[in-house]
Amino acid sequence: ESASVVPSTSERADPLLFLKPPSAALPAGGAIRYPAGVTRLDPEAEMAIVIGRRARAVSASEAVPCIAGVTAFNDVSARNYQRQDAQWTRAKGFDTFAPVGPWMAVGLAPDRLGVTCRVNGRQRQSGSTADLIFPVAALIPFISRIMTLEPGDLIATGTPAGIAPIEIGDRVEVEVEGIGVLENRVEAPVA
């Protein structure tokens, strides 16, 4: 749904790709910092694929063996910057904007998992990876034709409908079926 909240990005023939810097990574229990200048901050509940072996120009049939496991991911987004900028680095690249975990699950079929987001205990998003616009078997080949995927790389796979803003003090939970709950609180920026 992320692309649907930004004009001119909702209907695409190919997946929309962007990178998050390593400094955006945040473990379960860490604080999502609400940056100064951001007027709308949204969580996006997603399943992330953890790459387990080097992948370059793999086919759809070679995609699943490249997966080490799956985990919960929160693609935190500064929506005002996402709408304003021609590309999404600033909107999605702030420190703490990539909560991930609490652990990686091995052996789960990534194409049929429930994905849920709760804020302060109230459900905001609920969907299934079966409803992804681009399935895992298409994402890995597409991305690996552009860049080599290395062990430990994460691919966030998209978010269900129901995106709504979060505020300082909120508790955000992203749950992926079979993995567990990724929980983070939203806090003011560090001065």
CSV table of C-alpha atoms in Angstrom, one decimal, residues 10-128:
chain,number,residue,atom,x,y,z
A,10,SER,CA,0.5,2.9,-7.4
A,11,GLU,CA,0.4,1.0,-10.8
A,12,ARG,CA,3.7,-0.4,-11.8
A,13,ALA,CA,4.9,-3.1,-14.2
A,14,ASP,CA,8.0,-3.7,-12.1
A,15,PRO,CA,8.7,-3.6,-8.4
A,16,LEU,CA,9.6,-0.2,-7.0
A,17,LEU,CA,13.1,-0.5,-5.4
A,18,PHE,CA,14.8,1.7,-2.8
A,19,LEU,CA,17.6,1.1,-0.3
A,20,LYS,CA,17.7,1.8,3.4
A,21,PRO,CA,21.1,2.5,4.9
A,22,PRO,CA,22.5,0.2,7.7
A,23,SER,CA,22.1,3.0,10.2
A,24,ALA,CA,18.3,2.7,9.7
A,25,ALA,CA,18.3,-0.8,11.2
A,26,LEU,CA,16.7,-1.1,14.7
A,27,PRO,CA,16.3,-4.2,16.8
A,28,ALA,CA,13.2,-5.3,18.5
A,29,GLY,CA,12.6,-3.1,21.6
A,30,GLY,CA,14.6,-0.2,20.2
A,31,ALA,CA,13.1,3.3,19.9
A,32,ILE,CA,11.9,4.7,16.6
A,33,ARG,CA,12.9,8.3,16.6
A,34,TYR,CA,10.4,10.9,15.2
A,35,PRO,CA,12.7,13.3,13.4
A,36,ALA,CA,12.3,17.1,13.4
A,37,GLY,CA,10.6,18.3,10.2
A,38,VAL,CA,8.6,15.2,9.7
A,39,THR,CA,4.8,16.0,9.7
A,40,ARG,CA,3.5,12.4,9.2
A,41,LEU,CA,5.3,9.2,10.3
A,42,ASP,CA,3.8,5.9,9.2
A,43,PRO,CA,4.6,2.3,10.1
A,44,GLU,CA,4.4,-0.3,7.4
A,45,ALA,CA,4.2,-3.9,8.5
A,46,GLU,CA,6.1,-6.2,6.2
A,47,MET,CA,7.7,-9.6,5.9
A,48,ALA,CA,11.3,-9.4,5.0
A,49,ILE,CA,13.3,-12.1,3.2
A,50,VAL,CA,16.8,-12.8,4.5
A,51,ILE,CA,19.2,-13.8,1.7
A,52,GLY,CA,21.3,-16.8,2.6
A,53,ARG,CA,23.6,-17.1,-0.4
A,54,ARG,CA,24.9,-14.9,-3.1
A,55,ALA,CA,22.4,-14.3,-5.9
A,56,ARG,CA,23.1,-12.8,-9.3
A,57,ALA,CA,20.6,-13.0,-12.2
A,58,VAL,CA,18.8,-16.0,-10.6
A,59,SER,CA,15.7,-17.4,-12.2
A,60,ALA,CA,12.3,-17.8,-10.5
A,61,SER,CA,13.1,-21.5,-9.9
A,62,GLU,CA,16.4,-20.5,-8.3
A,63,ALA,CA,14.9,-17.8,-6.0
A,64,VAL,CA,13.6,-19.8,-3.0
A,65,PRO,CA,16.9,-21.7,-2.4
A,66,CYS,CA,18.5,-18.2,-2.0
A,67,ILE,CA,16.4,-17.6,1.1
A,68,ALA,CA,17.9,-18.2,4.5
A,69,GLY,CA,14.7,-17.3,6.3
A,70,VAL,CA,12.1,-14.6,6.9
A,71,THR,CA,11.6,-12.0,9.6
A,72,ALA,CA,9.3,-9.2,10.6
A,73,PHE,CA,10.1,-5.7,9.2
A,74,ASN,CA,8.7,-2.2,9.8
A,75,ASP,CA,9.3,0.1,6.8
A,76,VAL,CA,8.9,3.3,8.8
A,77,SER,CA,8.3,6.2,6.4
A,78,ALA,CA,8.3,10.0,6.7
A,79,ARG,CA,5.3,10.4,4.4
A,80,ASN,CA,5.7,14.2,3.8
A,81,TYR,CA,9.2,13.7,2.4
A,82,GLN,CA,8.1,10.6,0.4
A,83,ARG,CA,5.4,12.8,-1.3
A,84,GLN,CA,7.8,15.7,-1.7
A,85,ASP,CA,11.0,14.1,-3.0
A,86,ALA,CA,11.5,12.5,-6.4
A,87,GLN,CA,13.1,9.5,-4.7
A,88,TRP,CA,12.6,7.9,-1.3
A,89,THR,CA,15.9,7.9,0.4
A,90,ARG,CA,15.2,10.7,2.8
A,91,ALA,CA,11.7,9.5,3.6
A,92,LYS,CA,12.8,6.0,4.4
A,93,GLY,CA,16.4,6.3,5.4
A,94,PHE,CA,16.4,8.1,8.7
A,95,ASP,CA,18.2,6.3,11.6
A,96,THR,CA,15.8,3.9,13.3
A,97,PHE,CA,13.5,3.7,10.3
A,98,ALA,CA,14.1,-0.1,9.7
A,99,PRO,CA,13.0,-2.1,12.8
A,100,VAL,CA,13.6,-5.8,12.1
A,101,GLY,CA,13.2,-9.0,14.1
A,102,PRO,CA,12.9,-10.2,16.8
A,103,TRP,CA,14.4,-13.2,15.0
A,104,MET,CA,14.6,-15.0,11.7
A,105,ALA,CA,12.4,-18.1,11.0
A,106,VAL,CA,13.7,-20.8,8.8
A,107,GLY,CA,11.6,-23.2,6.7
A,108,LEU,CA,8.4,-21.1,6.5
A,109,ALA,CA,6.7,-20.8,3.1
A,110,PRO,CA,7.0,-17.0,2.5
A,111,ASP,CA,4.1,-16.8,0.1
A,112,ARG,CA,1.3,-17.5,2.7
A,113,LEU,CA,2.0,-15.7,5.9
A,114,GLY,CA,-0.2,-13.3,7.8
A,115,VAL,CA,1.1,-9.8,8.4
A,116,THR,CA,-0.4,-7.5,11.0
A,117,CYS,CA,0.4,-4.1,12.4
A,118,ARG,CA,-1.0,-2.9,15.8
A,119,VAL,CA,-0.5,0.5,17.3
A,120,ASN,CA,-1.2,0.8,21.1
A,121,GLY,CA,-2.8,-2.6,20.9
A,122,ARG,CA,-5.3,-1.7,18.1
A,123,GLN,CA,-5.0,-3.4,14.7
A,124,ARG,CA,-4.2,-1.1,11.8
A,125,GLN,CA,-3.1,-3.5,9.1
A,126,SER,CA,-3.9,-7.1,8.4
A,127,GLY,CA,-3.0,-9.0,5.3
A,128,SER,CA,-1.2,-12.0,3.8
